[in-house]
Amino acid sequence: MTGPAGQGGAVTIPLPAPVAMLLDTLHRAGHSAYVVGGCVRDSLLGRRPGDWDICTDATPDQTKAIFSDCRQILTGEKHGTVALVLEGAVYEITTYRVEAGYSDGRHPDGVLFVPQLREDLARRDFTINAMAYSPTAGLVDLYGGRADLAAGLIRCVGDPAARFGEDALRILRAVRFAAQLGFSLEEATARAARQLCGTLNRISAERCFTELDKLLSGPNAGQVLSQYGEVLAGVIPEILPCIGCDQPGRWHCYDVWQHTAVAVGALNLQGLEERGAQMLRWAAFLHDLAKPLCRTVAADGTVHFYGHNQRGARLARDILRRLRASNALVQGASGLVAIHDAPLPQGDPATLRALGQYGAAFLRRLCRLKYADLDAHAQNGAVLARRREVEAFEERMSYLAVHGCYAVGMLQVNGGDVMEHGVRPGPMVGQVLHQLLQAVMEGRLPNDREALLEALDERQRRK
Ligand code: ATP
Ligand code: MG
C-alpha cells in the first residue's frame, strides 16, 4: 500500500492475482465488489493477510452463475457466502448483508441481503475490521478505521454496549485483537467490555476457545491479561479469586493474577513446534489458578500454597475440557501444570528417569515454563539461584537426551539376547531388560553391548 495507515492520501493495496481476477470479473458483470475486513486491516498494517474475503452486491445465485466454471463450496450459501477454490486456495464471496436481530446475544436470527456496501460495513465489529477496498474505488473507510489503526485502537462500530449485547463474542474478539496487534481498547469499548463480560457465558465453548487461543498467541497477551482479567473471567470464572490474591514473602512481587500475566508475557517459545508452544501458552495461563484454593497462613504468618500443582492440574484439565480443547492439549498443558513448581530431578539417574517418563520435548517445555514463572517473581538472589538450577538441569537433560540411555529400546541388547541367555519368552524378558536399564541409568553398568552380554552371562550362571 502507499501511505502509512491513518494518513490521508490514496491507498493502494496489492492484491494477489486470483483476488484481483475475482473483483474484476464481478465488476465486468456489472456488480460492485470489494475485499473487506481482516485482509484490508492486515494489508494497511503491512502484514500478510491470512485470507482474502470479498463482498459484493451480487446475490449468491448471481455469483454462482458468474463463476460457474470454478469449483464452488456452498456450505455458507444461506448466509450469503459462495466459496471458490482457485489454485488450491479458498476465497469467500459474500453478498452484502445485515444480521436480522440477535434475540439470544450470540446468533443472528437470520441474515438479510442488502444492496449497499455501507450497510454491510455497519454490521462489522470494529472500525479496523470495517474497511473495504477495490482497485477502482480505493479504500472505503466510513468509521475512521484507518485513523484507529494508526492510533492503535480497538473501537466498536456504533454503540459498544449495543454491539456487545448483540453478540457477546465481540468482547473476546476485542481483547484478542488487542493482544495480537498490541492495540488498546478505546475507552467506551473497554467500559462496555467490562460491563457485559458476564454475558460471555452465552457463547459456545468452541468459539471462546478459538478466541482465547488466538489471544494467548498474541505478542501482547501478557499486557491484555494484566488489564482484562475480569473480562476473561466471563469465560473462566476461576480467574476471579486470583485477582488480588496476594503472595507475601521474599519470592513474589505480584498478586497471583498479575504474576500469571507477567509469566505469559515472559514465555520464550523460540524453536518450539506449534503444538508444543500451544501447550506451553495454556499451561502458563492456567498454572497458578488453584493458588487461591490452596492458600494457607502458617502460625508465623508465612503464606503457603501447598498442593497447588496437582490441584491446578485438575483445574486446567477441567477448564480445557469445558472449552472443548483437543485431548492432546488437555493432557499436555495439565501435565505441565502438575509439575510446574515441583523440584527438578537431581543427578543423572533421576534426570534419565524423567526423560524416560516424560520425554525430552516435555521437559524442554517444563524448563520454558519455569523460566517464565521465575521471570514473574521478585528478582532477587534466591530467584536467580533457582533460575541457575533450571539452566543447569536443562543443559544436562539436553545432553542426556542425545547421549544417555533411558528406554529399553535404547539398550545395546534386546529381547532376543535376553532369551539366548536362558530366559523363556514371556513377561520375564521385559523385566530383565528393565533391570538392565535401571543398572545403566544408575551408572552401575555402561550401555555397552559387551558389558551387557557379560551381565546376562553372569545372571545365567547364578541361576
Ligand atoms: P483473522 O485474521 O483472525 O481471520 P478477521 O478480522 O479476518 O481476523 P474473521 O473472524 O475472519 O476475523 O472475520 C472476518 C470479518 O468479519 C472481520 O474482519 C469482521 O469485519 C467481521 N466479523 C467477524 N466476526 C464478527 C462478529 N462476531 N461481529 C461482527 N463482525 C464480525
Ligand atoms: Mg479472517
Short mmCIF file of C-alpha atoms and ligand atoms in Angstrom, two decimals:
data_model
loop_
_atom_site.label_atom_id
_atom_site.label_comp_id
_atom_site.label_asym_id
_atom_site.label_seq_id
_atom_site.Cartn_x
_atom_site.Cartn_y
_atom_site.Cartn_z
CA MET A 1 0.00 0.00 0.00
CA THR A 2 1.10 3.62 -0.31
CA GLY A 3 0.95 6.00 2.64
CA PRO A 4 1.05 4.72 6.21
CA ALA A 5 -2.16 3.74 7.98
CA GLY A 6 -4.13 6.72 9.23
CA GLN A 7 -2.59 9.31 6.97
CA GLY A 8 -4.52 10.90 4.20
CA GLY A 9 -3.94 10.18 0.56
CA ALA A 10 -4.81 7.44 -1.83
CA VAL A 11 -4.23 3.89 -0.71
CA THR A 12 -3.14 1.09 -2.99
CA ILE A 13 -3.34 -2.42 -1.64
CA PRO A 14 -1.52 -5.02 -3.73
CA LEU A 15 -3.94 -7.89 -4.35
CA PRO A 16 -2.97 -11.48 -5.10
CA ALA A 17 -3.70 -12.29 -8.75
CA PRO A 18 -6.72 -14.57 -8.08
CA VAL A 19 -8.32 -11.90 -5.87
CA ALA A 20 -7.80 -9.19 -8.48
CA MET A 21 -9.32 -11.53 -11.08
CA LEU A 22 -12.39 -12.20 -8.90
CA LEU A 23 -13.03 -8.48 -8.29
CA ASP A 24 -12.51 -7.70 -11.98
CA THR A 25 -14.87 -10.45 -13.10
CA LEU A 26 -17.60 -9.24 -10.74
CA HIS A 27 -17.09 -5.65 -11.92
CA ARG A 28 -17.36 -6.68 -15.57
CA ALA A 29 -20.59 -8.49 -14.78
CA GLY A 30 -21.95 -5.16 -13.58
CA HIS A 31 -21.58 -5.67 -9.83
CA SER A 32 -19.78 -3.77 -7.11
CA ALA A 33 -17.21 -5.85 -5.23
CA TYR A 34 -14.52 -5.20 -2.62
CA VAL A 35 -12.04 -7.03 -0.45
CA VAL A 36 -13.16 -6.44 3.10
CA GLY A 37 -12.42 -6.93 6.80
CA GLY A 38 -9.29 -8.60 8.14
CA CYS A 39 -7.38 -8.58 4.84
CA VAL A 40 -7.76 -4.81 4.47
CA ARG A 41 -6.74 -4.27 8.11
CA ASP A 42 -3.69 -6.51 7.77
CA SER A 43 -2.64 -5.01 4.42
CA LEU A 44 -2.75 -1.50 5.86
CA LEU A 45 -0.62 -2.71 8.76
CA GLY A 46 1.92 -4.16 6.33
CA ARG A 47 1.08 -7.70 7.47
CA ARG A 48 0.32 -10.56 5.17
CA PRO A 49 -3.41 -11.33 5.36
CA GLY A 50 -4.43 -14.86 6.38
CA ASP A 51 -7.32 -14.93 3.95
CA TRP A 52 -8.96 -12.59 1.46
CA ASP A 53 -12.71 -12.07 1.87
CA ILE A 54 -14.73 -10.44 -0.87
CA CYS A 55 -18.11 -8.74 -0.51
CA THR A 56 -20.41 -7.85 -3.38
CA ASP A 57 -23.92 -6.79 -4.29
CA ALA A 58 -24.24 -9.94 -6.43
CA THR A 59 -26.61 -12.45 -4.85
CA PRO A 60 -25.29 -15.96 -4.21
CA ASP A 61 -27.19 -17.19 -7.30
CA GLN A 62 -25.58 -14.50 -9.44
CA THR A 63 -22.12 -15.26 -8.02
CA LYS A 64 -22.61 -18.97 -8.69
CA ALA A 65 -23.60 -18.23 -12.30
CA ILE A 66 -20.71 -15.80 -12.92
CA PHE A 67 -18.18 -18.34 -11.63
CA SER A 68 -19.91 -21.46 -12.90
CA ASP A 69 -16.62 -22.82 -14.27
CA CYS A 70 -14.89 -22.63 -10.83
CA ARG A 71 -15.02 -25.22 -8.07
CA GLN A 72 -17.58 -23.94 -5.56
CA ILE A 73 -18.25 -24.71 -1.89
CA LEU A 74 -21.79 -23.83 -0.93
CA THR A 75 -21.96 -24.66 2.79
CA GLY A 76 -22.33 -20.95 3.66
CA GLU A 77 -24.84 -20.15 0.96
CA LYS A 78 -27.74 -19.34 3.24
CA HIS A 79 -25.56 -16.74 4.95
CA GLY A 80 -24.74 -15.32 1.53
CA THR A 81 -21.33 -16.90 1.07
CA VAL A 82 -20.15 -18.70 -2.04
CA ALA A 83 -16.60 -20.04 -1.61
CA LEU A 84 -14.47 -20.53 -4.72
CA VAL A 85 -11.40 -22.72 -4.98
CA LEU A 86 -8.69 -21.18 -7.16
CA GLU A 87 -5.21 -22.62 -7.48
CA GLY A 88 -5.82 -24.65 -4.32
CA ALA A 89 -6.81 -21.63 -2.18
CA VAL A 90 -10.34 -20.82 -0.98
CA TYR A 91 -11.85 -17.35 -1.48
CA GLU A 92 -15.18 -16.42 0.08
CA ILE A 93 -17.51 -14.12 -1.81
CA THR A 94 -20.33 -12.87 0.41
CA THR A 95 -23.36 -10.84 -0.58
CA TYR A 96 -23.72 -7.53 1.31
CA ARG A 97 -25.84 -8.40 4.27
CA VAL A 98 -27.07 -7.29 7.65
CA GLU A 99 -27.93 -9.50 10.55
CA ALA A 100 -31.60 -9.52 11.42
CA GLY A 101 -31.90 -9.32 15.20
CA TYR A 102 -29.99 -11.12 17.96
CA SER A 103 -32.60 -12.38 20.39
CA ASP A 104 -30.12 -14.67 22.17
CA GLY A 105 -27.00 -12.46 22.23
CA ARG A 106 -24.95 -14.86 20.13
CA HIS A 107 -26.65 -15.85 16.87
CA PRO A 108 -28.33 -13.59 14.36
CA ASP A 109 -31.97 -14.63 13.91
CA GLY A 110 -31.32 -14.53 10.18
CA VAL A 111 -29.45 -12.59 7.53
CA LEU A 112 -30.87 -10.06 5.14
CA PHE A 113 -29.17 -9.26 1.85
CA VAL A 114 -28.81 -5.53 1.21
CA PRO A 115 -27.79 -3.60 -1.91
CA GLN A 116 -25.23 -1.27 -0.33
CA LEU A 117 -21.70 -1.81 0.96
CA ARG A 118 -22.35 0.85 3.58
CA GLU A 119 -24.90 -1.32 5.38
CA ASP A 120 -22.62 -4.35 5.27
CA LEU A 121 -19.78 -2.38 6.86
CA ALA A 122 -22.08 -1.15 9.64
CA ARG A 123 -22.66 -4.70 10.95
CA ARG A 124 -18.95 -5.40 11.41
CA ASP A 125 -17.42 -5.47 14.87
CA PHE A 126 -14.59 -2.92 14.99
CA THR A 127 -13.65 0.12 12.92
CA ILE A 128 -10.36 -1.51 11.92
CA ASN A 129 -12.34 -4.51 10.61
CA ALA A 130 -14.94 -2.42 8.80
CA MET A 131 -12.95 -1.17 5.82
CA ALA A 132 -13.29 -2.29 2.23
CA TYR A 133 -11.08 -1.79 -0.79
CA SER A 134 -11.18 -2.20 -4.53
CA PRO A 135 -8.60 -1.06 -7.09
CA THR A 136 -11.25 1.08 -8.80
CA ALA A 137 -12.98 2.65 -5.75
CA GLY A 138 -9.94 2.75 -3.45
CA LEU A 139 -10.33 2.47 0.32
CA VAL A 140 -13.82 2.72 1.80
CA ASP A 141 -13.41 3.73 5.43
CA LEU A 142 -16.69 5.03 6.84
CA TYR A 143 -15.88 4.68 10.55
CA GLY A 144 -12.35 6.01 10.87
CA GLY A 145 -10.73 2.59 10.77
CA ARG A 146 -7.54 3.91 9.25
CA ALA A 147 -7.14 6.53 11.97
CA ASP A 148 -7.78 3.88 14.65
CA LEU A 149 -5.16 1.63 13.04
CA ALA A 150 -2.66 4.47 13.26
CA ALA A 151 -3.66 5.21 16.87
CA GLY A 152 -3.64 1.52 17.82
CA LEU A 153 -7.25 1.46 18.96
CA ILE A 154 -9.94 -1.24 19.00
CA ARG A 155 -13.21 0.66 18.75
CA CYS A 156 -16.66 -0.80 18.15
CA VAL A 157 -18.59 0.29 15.09
CA GLY A 158 -21.52 2.13 16.70
CA ASP A 159 -22.54 1.88 20.36
CA PRO A 160 -20.26 -0.66 22.10
CA ALA A 161 -22.84 -1.82 24.63
CA ALA A 162 -25.39 -2.43 21.87
CA ARG A 163 -22.85 -4.26 19.70
CA PHE A 164 -21.66 -6.47 22.57
CA GLY A 165 -25.29 -7.03 23.52
CA GLU A 166 -25.98 -8.43 20.04
CA ASP A 167 -23.04 -10.80 20.12
CA ALA A 168 -21.02 -11.24 23.30
CA LEU A 169 -18.21 -12.98 21.41
CA ARG A 170 -17.18 -9.50 20.21
CA ILE A 171 -15.99 -8.77 23.78
CA LEU A 172 -13.50 -11.59 23.49
CA ARG A 173 -12.58 -10.58 19.94
CA ALA A 174 -11.79 -7.06 21.19
CA VAL A 175 -9.22 -8.29 23.71
CA ARG A 176 -7.96 -10.88 21.23
CA PHE A 177 -7.18 -8.20 18.63
CA ALA A 178 -5.57 -6.06 21.37
CA ALA A 179 -3.26 -8.99 22.18
CA GLN A 180 -2.48 -9.79 18.54
CA LEU A 181 -1.91 -6.24 17.34
CA GLY A 182 -0.58 -4.63 20.52
CA PHE A 183 -3.55 -2.22 20.46
CA SER A 184 -5.59 -0.68 23.28
CA LEU A 185 -9.34 -0.80 23.68
CA GLU A 186 -10.90 2.62 23.12
CA GLU A 187 -12.43 3.89 26.37
CA ALA A 188 -16.15 3.32 25.70
CA THR A 189 -15.38 -0.07 24.12
CA ALA A 190 -13.33 -1.07 27.20
CA ARG A 191 -16.08 0.11 29.56
CA ALA A 192 -18.75 -1.89 27.72
CA ALA A 193 -16.49 -4.96 27.64
CA ARG A 194 -16.14 -4.81 31.44
CA GLN A 195 -19.85 -4.18 31.94
CA LEU A 196 -21.03 -7.00 29.72
CA CYS A 197 -18.41 -9.71 30.20
CA GLY A 198 -20.90 -11.64 32.34
CA THR A 199 -22.82 -12.38 29.13
CA LEU A 200 -19.89 -14.34 27.70
CA ASN A 201 -21.40 -17.48 29.22
CA ARG A 202 -23.92 -17.47 26.34
CA ILE A 203 -21.18 -18.11 23.81
CA SER A 204 -20.31 -21.63 22.74
CA ALA A 205 -17.18 -23.14 24.27
CA GLU A 206 -15.59 -23.74 20.86
CA ARG A 207 -15.87 -20.10 19.80
CA CYS A 208 -14.48 -18.93 23.14
CA PHE A 209 -11.59 -21.36 22.88
CA THR A 210 -10.67 -20.12 19.39
CA GLU A 211 -10.54 -16.51 20.55
CA LEU A 212 -8.65 -17.29 23.78
CA ASP A 213 -6.16 -19.38 21.84
CA LYS A 214 -5.51 -16.53 19.41
CA LEU A 215 -5.29 -14.11 22.33
CA LEU A 216 -2.63 -16.22 24.07
CA SER A 217 -0.63 -16.41 20.81
CA GLY A 218 -0.56 -12.63 20.54
CA PRO A 219 2.68 -10.79 21.31
CA ASN A 220 0.76 -8.57 23.73
CA ALA A 221 -1.04 -11.37 25.59
CA GLY A 222 0.61 -10.58 28.94
CA GLN A 223 -0.48 -6.95 28.84
CA VAL A 224 -4.05 -7.89 27.92
CA LEU A 225 -4.25 -10.50 30.71
CA SER A 226 -2.97 -7.94 33.17
CA GLN A 227 -5.59 -5.38 32.15
CA TYR A 228 -8.59 -7.55 31.39
CA GLY A 229 -8.57 -10.38 33.93
CA GLU A 230 -12.18 -9.63 34.92
CA VAL A 231 -13.30 -9.75 31.31
CA LEU A 232 -11.63 -13.14 30.75
CA ALA A 233 -13.27 -14.35 33.95
CA GLY A 234 -16.51 -14.11 31.96
CA VAL A 235 -15.29 -17.30 30.24
CA ILE A 236 -13.08 -18.74 33.02
CA PRO A 237 -14.58 -17.75 36.39
CA GLU A 238 -11.64 -19.41 38.21
CA ILE A 239 -9.62 -16.31 37.31
CA LEU A 240 -11.60 -14.02 39.64
CA PRO A 241 -10.21 -15.21 43.01
CA CYS A 242 -6.68 -14.91 41.58
CA ILE A 243 -7.13 -11.18 41.07
CA GLY A 244 -5.83 -9.51 44.22
CA CYS A 245 -4.78 -12.82 45.82
CA ASP A 246 -1.57 -11.62 47.43
CA GLN A 247 1.52 -13.75 47.98
CA PRO A 248 3.65 -12.07 50.62
CA GLY A 249 7.19 -13.26 51.27
CA ARG A 250 10.52 -12.94 49.57
CA TRP A 251 9.61 -14.82 46.40
CA HIS A 252 6.83 -12.71 44.97
CA CYS A 253 6.19 -9.13 43.96
CA TYR A 254 2.82 -9.62 42.24
CA ASP A 255 -0.58 -10.98 43.20
CA VAL A 256 -1.47 -14.34 41.64
CA TRP A 257 -3.18 -12.85 38.59
CA GLN A 258 -0.55 -10.22 37.79
CA HIS A 259 2.07 -12.93 38.25
CA THR A 260 0.21 -15.05 35.68
CA ALA A 261 0.05 -12.16 33.22
CA VAL A 262 3.76 -11.45 33.55
CA ALA A 263 4.60 -15.16 33.19
CA VAL A 264 2.54 -15.45 29.99
CA GLY A 265 4.27 -12.34 28.63
CA ALA A 266 7.69 -13.74 29.54
CA LEU A 267 7.30 -17.08 27.72
CA ASN A 268 10.05 -17.83 25.26
CA LEU A 269 8.62 -20.06 22.54
CA GLN A 270 11.55 -19.86 20.17
CA GLY A 271 12.36 -23.07 18.38
CA LEU A 272 9.28 -24.94 19.69
CA GLU A 273 6.91 -26.60 17.27
CA GLU A 274 3.40 -25.09 17.29
CA ARG A 275 1.62 -27.82 19.26
CA GLY A 276 4.23 -27.67 22.00
CA ALA A 277 4.09 -23.88 22.02
CA GLN A 278 0.31 -24.01 22.38
CA MET A 279 0.55 -26.38 25.37
CA LEU A 280 3.04 -24.07 26.98
CA ARG A 281 0.91 -20.96 26.45
CA TRP A 282 -2.12 -22.61 28.05
CA ALA A 283 -0.03 -24.05 30.86
CA ALA A 284 1.39 -20.61 31.67
CA PHE A 285 -2.10 -19.12 31.53
CA LEU A 286 -3.57 -21.73 33.90
CA HIS A 287 -0.57 -22.71 36.03
CA ASP A 288 -1.47 -20.92 39.28
CA LEU A 289 -5.27 -20.87 39.11
CA ALA A 290 -5.51 -23.20 42.13
CA LYS A 291 -3.47 -20.92 44.37
CA PRO A 292 -6.47 -19.16 45.93
CA LEU A 293 -7.92 -22.59 46.78
CA CYS A 294 -4.67 -23.75 48.38
CA ARG A 295 -3.67 -20.59 50.22
CA THR A 296 -2.88 -21.14 53.93
CA VAL A 297 -1.26 -18.90 56.52
CA ALA A 298 1.11 -20.59 59.00
CA ALA A 299 1.35 -19.64 62.69
CA ASP A 300 4.33 -17.40 61.92
CA GLY A 301 2.30 -15.59 59.27
CA THR A 302 4.01 -17.22 56.28
CA VAL A 303 1.68 -17.80 53.33
CA HIS A 304 1.80 -21.21 51.64
CA PHE A 305 0.10 -22.71 48.60
CA TYR A 306 0.62 -26.40 49.32
CA GLY A 307 -0.79 -28.72 46.69
CA HIS A 308 -1.42 -26.04 44.06
CA ASN A 309 0.48 -28.02 41.40
CA GLN A 310 -1.83 -31.03 41.49
CA ARG A 311 -4.98 -29.10 42.20
CA GLY A 312 -4.05 -26.66 39.43
CA ALA A 313 -3.57 -29.55 37.02
CA ARG A 314 -7.11 -30.73 37.77
CA LEU A 315 -8.48 -27.23 37.25
CA ALA A 316 -6.53 -26.85 34.00
CA ARG A 317 -7.89 -30.16 32.78
CA ASP A 318 -11.46 -29.27 33.70
CA ILE A 319 -11.25 -25.82 32.09
CA LEU A 320 -9.70 -27.08 28.86
CA ARG A 321 -12.24 -29.89 28.64
CA ARG A 322 -15.03 -27.39 29.22
CA LEU A 323 -13.61 -25.32 26.34
CA ARG A 324 -13.59 -28.46 24.16
CA ALA A 325 -9.83 -28.37 23.64
CA SER A 326 -8.19 -31.38 21.99
CA ASN A 327 -7.14 -34.26 24.24
CA ALA A 328 -3.50 -33.63 23.35
CA LEU A 329 -3.76 -30.05 24.58
CA VAL A 330 -5.65 -31.05 27.75
CA GLN A 331 -3.01 -33.66 28.62
CA GLY A 332 -0.01 -31.57 27.55
CA ALA A 333 -0.99 -28.39 29.38
CA SER A 334 -2.34 -30.01 32.56
CA GLY A 335 0.72 -32.29 32.65
CA LEU A 336 2.97 -29.22 32.75
CA VAL A 337 0.84 -27.54 35.43
CA ALA A 338 1.04 -30.71 37.54
CA ILE A 339 4.80 -30.40 37.99
CA HIS A 340 5.49 -26.74 37.23
CA ASP A 341 6.61 -26.00 40.78
CA ALA A 342 7.93 -29.44 41.76
CA PRO A 343 11.66 -29.80 42.46
CA LEU A 344 13.65 -30.74 39.37
CA PRO A 345 15.29 -34.17 39.23
CA GLN A 346 18.73 -34.08 40.81
CA GLY A 347 21.61 -36.08 39.33
CA ASP A 348 21.88 -38.22 36.20
CA PRO A 349 19.82 -41.26 37.31
CA ALA A 350 16.85 -39.07 38.25
CA THR A 351 17.22 -36.99 35.08
CA LEU A 352 17.33 -40.14 32.94
CA ARG A 353 14.25 -41.47 34.71
CA ALA A 354 12.46 -38.17 33.99
CA LEU A 355 13.49 -38.42 30.33
CA GLY A 356 12.03 -41.92 30.23
CA GLN A 357 8.83 -40.83 31.95
CA TYR A 358 8.14 -37.51 30.20
CA GLY A 359 10.35 -37.32 27.11
CA ALA A 360 12.79 -34.57 26.17
CA ALA A 361 10.25 -32.32 24.42
CA PHE A 362 8.02 -32.19 27.51
CA LEU A 363 10.97 -31.46 29.81
CA ARG A 364 12.14 -28.69 27.49
CA ARG A 365 8.67 -27.15 27.73
CA LEU A 366 8.76 -27.56 31.51
CA CYS A 367 12.03 -25.58 31.62
CA ARG A 368 10.49 -22.82 29.48
CA LEU A 369 7.53 -22.68 31.84
CA LYS A 370 9.83 -22.47 34.84
CA TYR A 371 11.85 -19.62 33.30
CA ALA A 372 8.68 -17.66 32.59
CA ASP A 373 7.36 -18.41 36.08
CA LEU A 374 10.63 -17.23 37.64
CA ASP A 375 10.70 -14.10 35.49
CA ALA A 376 7.38 -13.23 37.13
CA HIS A 377 8.84 -13.49 40.67
CA ALA A 378 10.69 -10.86 42.68
CA GLN A 379 14.10 -10.58 41.08
CA ASN A 380 16.47 -11.39 43.95
CA GLY A 381 19.35 -13.75 44.69
CA ALA A 382 17.11 -16.64 45.70
CA VAL A 383 15.12 -16.45 42.46
CA LEU A 384 18.30 -16.09 40.44
CA ALA A 385 19.68 -19.21 42.12
CA ARG A 386 16.56 -21.13 41.09
CA ARG A 387 16.99 -19.95 37.54
CA ARG A 388 20.56 -21.27 37.57
CA GLU A 389 19.24 -24.64 38.74
CA VAL A 390 16.82 -24.79 35.82
CA GLU A 391 19.58 -23.81 33.40
CA ALA A 392 21.89 -26.50 34.76
CA PHE A 393 19.11 -29.09 34.57
CA GLU A 394 18.19 -28.12 31.01
CA GLU A 395 21.78 -28.33 29.86
CA ARG A 396 22.38 -31.76 31.39
CA MET A 397 18.95 -33.03 30.32
CA SER A 398 19.57 -31.94 26.71
CA TYR A 399 22.91 -33.73 26.72
CA LEU A 400 21.45 -36.92 28.21
CA ALA A 401 18.51 -36.80 25.79
CA VAL A 402 21.00 -37.33 22.97
CA HIS A 403 23.77 -39.33 24.62
CA GLY A 404 22.02 -41.07 27.51
CA CYS A 405 20.10 -44.33 27.69
CA TYR A 406 16.68 -44.01 29.29
CA ALA A 407 14.46 -46.51 27.49
CA VAL A 408 14.64 -50.27 27.00
CA GLY A 409 14.78 -49.71 23.23
CA MET A 410 17.99 -47.71 23.65
CA LEU A 411 19.87 -50.59 25.32
CA GLN A 412 22.62 -52.23 23.28
CA VAL A 413 20.94 -55.59 23.87
CA ASN A 414 17.38 -56.66 23.09
CA GLY A 415 14.83 -59.32 23.99
CA GLY A 416 16.50 -61.82 21.62
CA ASP A 417 19.75 -61.51 23.54
CA VAL A 418 17.93 -61.99 26.83
CA MET A 419 16.23 -65.17 25.55
CA GLU A 420 19.55 -66.52 24.33
CA HIS A 421 20.65 -66.25 27.94
CA GLY A 422 18.16 -68.73 29.32
CA VAL A 423 15.08 -66.54 29.81
CA ARG A 424 11.94 -68.10 28.41
CA PRO A 425 9.70 -65.97 26.15
CA GLY A 426 7.18 -64.07 28.30
CA PRO A 427 6.98 -61.14 30.69
CA MET A 428 10.30 -62.08 32.30
CA VAL A 429 12.15 -60.93 29.17
CA GLY A 430 10.83 -57.38 29.67
CA GLN A 431 11.64 -57.48 33.37
CA VAL A 432 15.25 -58.46 32.72
CA LEU A 433 15.59 -55.67 30.17
CA HIS A 434 14.18 -53.22 32.71
CA GLN A 435 16.67 -54.40 35.33
CA LEU A 436 19.47 -53.79 32.84
CA LEU A 437 18.05 -50.34 32.06
CA GLN A 438 17.96 -49.50 35.79
CA ALA A 439 21.57 -50.57 36.15
CA VAL A 440 22.59 -48.46 33.14
CA MET A 441 20.64 -45.40 34.31
CA GLU A 442 22.14 -45.65 37.78
CA GLY A 443 25.64 -45.93 36.30
CA ARG A 444 26.22 -49.48 37.58
CA LEU A 445 26.67 -50.75 34.02
CA PRO A 446 27.72 -48.95 30.82
CA ASN A 447 25.34 -49.15 27.85
CA ASP A 448 27.84 -51.27 26.05
CA ARG A 449 26.93 -54.49 24.28
CA GLU A 450 29.88 -56.50 25.63
CA ALA A 451 29.25 -55.39 29.18
CA LEU A 452 25.51 -56.05 28.97
CA LEU A 453 26.02 -59.52 27.47
CA GLU A 454 28.51 -60.20 30.25
CA ALA A 455 25.88 -59.17 32.81
CA LEU A 456 23.40 -61.57 31.16
CA ASP A 457 26.01 -64.36 31.27
CA GLU A 458 26.56 -63.64 34.95
CA ARG A 459 22.82 -63.75 35.62
CA GLN A 460 22.56 -67.12 33.83
CA ARG A 461 25.47 -68.54 35.79
CA ARG A 462 23.86 -67.52 39.10
CA LYS A 463 20.66 -69.37 38.31
P1 ATP B 1 -8.39 -13.12 11.46
O1 ATP B 1 -7.12 -12.55 10.99
O2 ATP B 1 -8.29 -13.70 12.82
O3 ATP B 1 -9.09 -14.01 10.48
P2 ATP B 1 -10.55 -11.36 10.84
O4 ATP B 1 -10.80 -9.91 11.14
O5 ATP B 1 -10.42 -11.74 9.41
O6 ATP B 1 -9.30 -11.80 11.68
P3 ATP B 1 -12.71 -13.20 10.91
O7 ATP B 1 -13.27 -13.95 12.09
O8 ATP B 1 -12.09 -13.96 9.80
O9 ATP B 1 -11.70 -12.15 11.52
O10 ATP B 1 -13.90 -12.30 10.35
C1 ATP B 1 -13.81 -11.59 9.13
C2 ATP B 1 -14.52 -10.24 9.29
O11 ATP B 1 -15.90 -10.45 9.60
C3 ATP B 1 -13.99 -9.36 10.40
O12 ATP B 1 -12.89 -8.59 9.97
C4 ATP B 1 -15.20 -8.52 10.73
O13 ATP B 1 -15.37 -7.48 9.78
C5 ATP B 1 -16.34 -9.48 10.56
N1 ATP B 1 -16.69 -10.21 11.79
C6 ATP B 1 -16.24 -11.41 12.20
N2 ATP B 1 -16.80 -11.80 13.35
C7 ATP B 1 -17.66 -10.81 13.69
C8 ATP B 1 -18.58 -10.62 14.77
N3 ATP B 1 -18.69 -11.53 15.75
N4 ATP B 1 -19.31 -9.50 14.77
C9 ATP B 1 -19.21 -8.58 13.77
N5 ATP B 1 -18.38 -8.69 12.74
C10 ATP B 1 -17.61 -9.79 12.69
MG MG B 2 -10.25 -13.77 8.68
#
